[in-house]
PDB file of C-alpha atoms in Angstrom:
ATOM      1  CA  MET A 415       7.035 -13.619   2.774  1.00  0.00           C
ATOM      2  CA  SER A 416       9.309 -10.596   2.726  1.00  0.00           C
ATOM      3  CA  LEU A 417       9.674  -8.219   5.620  1.00  0.00           C
ATOM      4  CA  ASP A 418       8.064  -5.347   3.733  1.00  0.00           C
ATOM      5  CA  ARG A 419       4.991  -7.479   2.954  1.00  0.00           C
ATOM      6  CA  ILE A 420       4.668  -8.509   6.588  1.00  0.00           C
ATOM      7  CA  PHE A 421       4.954  -4.885   7.648  1.00  0.00           C
ATOM      8  CA  GLY A 422       2.488  -3.882   4.919  1.00  0.00           C
ATOM      9  CA  VAL A 423      -0.149  -6.376   6.013  1.00  0.00           C
ATOM     10  CA  ALA A 424       0.277  -5.561   9.704  1.00  0.00           C
ATOM     11  CA  GLY A 425       0.402  -1.813   9.036  1.00  0.00           C
ATOM     12  CA  GLY A 426      -2.790  -1.915   6.975  1.00  0.00           C
ATOM     13  CA  ALA A 427      -4.526  -3.871   9.707  1.00  0.00           C
ATOM     14  CA  MET A 428      -3.339  -1.343  12.284  1.00  0.00           C
ATOM     15  CA  ASP A 429      -4.720   1.507  10.154  1.00  0.00           C
ATOM     16  CA  ALA A 430      -8.092  -0.265   9.994  1.00  0.00           C
ATOM     17  CA  GLN A 431      -8.114  -0.743  13.785  1.00  0.00           C
ATOM     18  CA  VAL A 432      -7.348   2.953  14.336  1.00  0.00           C
ATOM     19  CA  ILE A 433     -10.428   3.807  12.261  1.00  0.00           C
ATOM     20  CA  ARG A 434     -12.461   1.308  14.292  1.00  0.00           C
ATOM     21  CA  MET A 435     -11.204   2.864  17.537  1.00  0.00           C
ATOM     22  CA  ASN A 436     -11.946   6.412  16.352  1.00  0.00           C
ATOM     23  CA  LEU A 437     -15.500   5.442  15.399  1.00  0.00           C
ATOM     24  CA  ALA A 438     -16.090   3.873  18.819  1.00  0.00           C
ATOM     25  CA  VAL A 439     -14.803   7.009  20.554  1.00  0.00           C
ATOM     26  CA  SER A 440     -16.998   9.199  18.342  1.00  0.00           C
ATOM     27  CA  ASN A 441     -19.996   7.007  19.125  1.00  0.00           C
ATOM     28  CA  ILE A 442     -19.378   7.338  22.878  1.00  0.00           C
ATOM     29  CA  ALA A 443     -19.024  11.109  22.525  1.00  0.00           C
ATOM     30  CA  ASN A 444     -22.451  11.241  20.852  1.00  0.00           C
ATOM     31  CA  ALA A 445     -24.208   8.713  23.103  1.00  0.00           C
ATOM     32  CA  GLU A 446     -26.216  11.346  24.976  1.00  0.00           C
ATOM     33  CA  VAL A 447     -27.205  13.499  21.985  1.00  0.00           C
ATOM     34  CA  THR A 448     -30.943  14.143  21.720  1.00  0.00           C
ATOM     35  CA  GLU A 449     -33.031  15.153  18.716  1.00  0.00           C
ATOM     36  CA  SER A 450     -36.690  15.902  18.032  1.00  0.00           C
ATOM     37  CA  SER A 451     -37.112  13.136  15.429  1.00  0.00           C
ATOM     38  CA  SER A 452     -35.939   9.572  14.963  1.00  0.00           C
ATOM     39  CA  GLU A 453     -34.506  10.424  11.535  1.00  0.00           C
ATOM     40  CA  ASP A 454     -32.257  13.154  12.979  1.00  0.00           C
ATOM     41  CA  ALA A 455     -31.063  11.141  16.002  1.00  0.00           C
ATOM     42  CA  TYR A 456     -27.410  10.168  16.035  1.00  0.00           C
ATOM     43  CA  ARG A 457     -26.784   6.617  14.846  1.00  0.00           C
ATOM     44  CA  ALA A 458     -23.707   4.622  15.793  1.00  0.00           C
ATOM     45  CA  LYS A 459     -21.090   4.342  13.034  1.00  0.00           C
ATOM     46  CA  ARG A 460     -19.504   0.977  12.181  1.00  0.00           C
ATOM     47  CA  PRO A 461     -16.557   0.113   9.910  1.00  0.00           C
ATOM     48  CA  VAL A 462     -16.920  -2.551   7.233  1.00  0.00           C
ATOM     49  CA  PHE A 463     -13.634  -4.359   6.646  1.00  0.00           C
ATOM     50  CA  GLU A 464     -12.559  -6.051   3.434  1.00  0.00           C
ATOM     51  CA  SER A 465      -9.522  -8.091   2.509  1.00  0.00           C
ATOM     52  CA  ILE A 466      -7.199  -6.840  -0.191  1.00  0.00           C
ATOM     53  CA  LEU A 467      -6.767  -9.198  -3.129  1.00  0.00           C
ATOM     54  CA  ALA A 468      -3.913  -9.120  -5.646  1.00  0.00           C
ATOM     55  CA  SER A 469      -6.055  -7.334  -8.232  1.00  0.00           C
ATOM     56  CA  GLU A 470      -6.982  -4.610  -5.710  1.00  0.00           C
ATOM     57  CA  VAL A 471      -3.542  -3.646  -4.409  1.00  0.00           C
ATOM     58  CA  ASP A 472      -2.977   0.098  -4.446  1.00  0.00           C
ATOM     59  CA  ALA A 473       0.785   0.722  -4.219  1.00  0.00           C
ATOM     60  CA  ARG A 474       0.209   4.455  -3.668  1.00  0.00           C
ATOM     61  CA  ARG A 475      -1.526   3.674  -0.376  1.00  0.00           C
ATOM     62  CA  GLY A 476       1.100   1.113   0.631  1.00  0.00           C
ATOM     63  CA  GLU A 477      -1.367  -1.769   0.460  1.00  0.00           C
ATOM     64  CA  THR A 478      -0.199  -5.352   0.315  1.00  0.00           C
ATOM     65  CA  GLN A 479      -2.023  -8.376  -1.039  1.00  0.00           C
ATOM     66  CA  GLY A 480      -3.624 -10.258   1.826  1.00  0.00           C
ATOM     67  CA  GLY A 481      -4.058  -7.144   3.939  1.00  0.00           C
ATOM     68  CA  VAL A 482      -7.215  -5.534   5.199  1.00  0.00           C
ATOM     69  CA  ARG A 483      -8.783  -2.096   4.847  1.00  0.00           C
ATOM     70  CA  VAL A 484     -11.975  -0.308   5.755  1.00  0.00           C
ATOM     71  CA  LYS A 485     -14.288  -0.582   2.772  1.00  0.00           C
ATOM     72  CA  GLN A 486     -16.920   1.801   4.095  1.00  0.00           C
ATOM     73  CA  ILE A 487     -18.431   3.237   7.227  1.00  0.00           C
ATOM     74  CA  ILE A 488     -22.094   2.480   7.801  1.00  0.00           C
ATOM     75  CA  GLU A 489     -24.675   3.719  10.273  1.00  0.00           C
ATOM     76  CA  ASP A 490     -26.233   1.247  12.695  1.00  0.00           C
ATOM     77  CA  GLN A 491     -29.904   1.038  11.690  1.00  0.00           C
ATOM     78  CA  SER A 492     -31.223  -0.191  15.040  1.00  0.00           C
ATOM     79  CA  THR A 493     -34.038   1.871  16.508  1.00  0.00           C
ATOM     80  CA  THR A 494     -33.412   5.074  18.387  1.00  0.00           C
ATOM     81  CA  PRO A 495     -35.171   5.151  21.749  1.00  0.00           C
ATOM     82  CA  ALA A 496     -37.886   7.750  22.323  1.00  0.00           C
ATOM     83  CA  THR A 497     -38.384   9.359  25.707  1.00  0.00           C
ATOM     84  CA  TYR A 498     -41.376  11.404  26.801  1.00  0.00           C
ATOM     85  CA  ASP A 499     -40.050  14.730  28.079  1.00  0.00           C
ATOM     86  CA  PRO A 500     -42.345  17.601  27.060  1.00  0.00           C
ATOM     87  CA  GLY A 501     -40.199  20.175  28.919  1.00  0.00           C
ATOM     88  CA  HIS A 502     -37.041  19.376  26.948  1.00  0.00           C
ATOM     89  CA  PRO A 503     -35.982  22.081  24.456  1.00  0.00           C
ATOM     90  CA  LYS A 504     -35.768  19.548  21.618  1.00  0.00           C
ATOM     91  CA  ALA A 505     -39.086  17.836  22.354  1.00  0.00           C
ATOM     92  CA  ASN A 506     -41.345  17.437  19.318  1.00  0.00           C
ATOM     93  CA  GLU A 507     -45.027  18.450  19.263  1.00  0.00           C
ATOM     94  CA  GLU A 508     -46.001  15.170  21.013  1.00  0.00           C
ATOM     95  CA  GLY A 509     -43.411  15.810  23.771  1.00  0.00           C
ATOM     96  CA  PHE A 510     -40.917  13.108  22.728  1.00  0.00           C
ATOM     97  CA  ILE A 511     -37.162  13.360  22.357  1.00  0.00           C
ATOM     98  CA  TYR A 512     -35.064  10.757  20.561  1.00  0.00           C
ATOM     99  CA  LEU A 513     -31.762   9.527  21.912  1.00  0.00           C
ATOM    100  CA  SER A 514     -28.908   8.016  19.936  1.00  0.00           C
ATOM    101  CA  ASN A 515     -28.809   4.246  19.433  1.00  0.00           C
ATOM    102  CA  VAL A 516     -25.305   4.062  20.925  1.00  0.00           C
ATOM    103  CA  ASN A 517     -24.749   1.530  23.700  1.00  0.00           C
ATOM    104  CA  PRO A 518     -21.637   2.738  25.570  1.00  0.00           C
ATOM    105  CA  MET A 519     -20.872  -0.772  26.838  1.00  0.00           C
ATOM    106  CA  ASN A 520     -20.791  -2.136  23.271  1.00  0.00           C
ATOM    107  CA  GLU A 521     -18.499   0.714  22.287  1.00  0.00           C
ATOM    108  CA  LEU A 522     -16.100  -0.127  25.116  1.00  0.00           C
ATOM    109  CA  VAL A 523     -16.025  -3.724  23.855  1.00  0.00           C
ATOM    110  CA  GLU A 524     -15.269  -2.415  20.339  1.00  0.00           C
ATOM    111  CA  MET A 525     -12.452  -0.268  21.703  1.00  0.00           C
ATOM    112  CA  THR A 526     -10.962  -3.200  23.624  1.00  0.00           C
ATOM    113  CA  ALA A 527     -11.160  -5.482  20.584  1.00  0.00           C
ATOM    114  CA  ALA A 528      -9.556  -2.832  18.376  1.00  0.00           C
ATOM    115  CA  ALA A 529      -6.741  -2.280  20.891  1.00  0.00           C
ATOM    116  CA  ARG A 530      -6.065  -6.024  21.120  1.00  0.00           C
ATOM    117  CA  SER A 531      -6.015  -6.386  17.349  1.00  0.00           C
ATOM    118  CA  PHE A 532      -3.627  -3.443  17.127  1.00  0.00           C
ATOM    119  CA  GLU A 533      -1.338  -5.057  19.726  1.00  0.00           C
ATOM    120  CA  SER A 534      -1.435  -8.383  17.857  1.00  0.00           C
ATOM    121  CA  ASN A 535      -0.233  -6.672  14.697  1.00  0.00           C
ATOM    122  CA  ILE A 536       2.585  -4.980  16.597  1.00  0.00           C
ATOM    123  CA  GLU A 537       3.618  -8.390  17.925  1.00  0.00           C
ATOM    124  CA  ALA A 538       3.560  -9.827  14.400  1.00  0.00           C
ATOM    125  CA  MET A 539       5.824  -7.016  13.223  1.00  0.00           C
ATOM    126  CA  ASN A 540       8.194  -7.467  16.167  1.00  0.00           C
ATOM    127  CA  THR A 541       8.377 -11.232  15.603  1.00  0.00           C
ATOM    128  CA  ALA A 542       9.155 -10.747  11.906  1.00  0.00           C
ATOM    129  CA  LYS A 543      11.852  -8.217  12.784  1.00  0.00           C
ATOM    130  CA  GLN A 544      13.416 -10.576  15.335  1.00  0.00           C
ATOM    131  CA  LEU A 545      13.425 -13.443  12.820  1.00  0.00           C
ATOM    132  CA  MET A 546      15.086 -11.270  10.199  1.00  0.00           C
ATOM    133  CA  MET A 547      17.683 -10.043  12.696  1.00  0.00           C
ATOM    134  CA  ARG A 548      18.417 -13.617  13.721  1.00  0.00           C
ATOM    135  CA  THR A 549      18.800 -14.579  10.055  1.00  0.00           C
ATOM    136  CA  VAL A 550      21.264 -11.732   9.523  1.00  0.00           C
ATOM    137  CA  GLU A 551      23.248 -12.838  12.592  1.00  0.00           C
ATOM    138  CA  LEU A 552      23.409 -16.402  11.272  1.00  0.00           C
ATOM    139  CA  LEU A 553      24.576 -15.210   7.850  1.00  0.00           C
ATOM    140  CA  LYS A 554      27.395 -13.199   9.441  1.00  0.00           C
ATOM    141  CA  LYS A 555      28.940 -16.352  10.916  1.00  0.00           C
TER     142      LYS A 555
END
């Protein structure tokens, strides 16, 4: 595998992890948002990853066969908790407010997993670079 393909695969994976990290941060930022209906309540966003096959490579985006990308971003459809608080400004006619379905602890786990995946791809790139440099040194002799 050539150096540019290794960097392409690792770079694409790093891009996907940045999106994952940004979604987790956005979810945490909206964890305490309240609404007057379950339909309007903030729902956690999740990335859906897909592998890139040879027939799907987009050279304009720098994609490499065997890489990964974010196919789409979906909303978590788990229920949004309702709280009885008739004095709240966003309370509906029954006195309920609806919180987001974000669990901050789950989001911290997502952020940690994304950071570790990002670091793993950096290590893969560094290892490939070191191997290529060693090869060049051996060819000089």
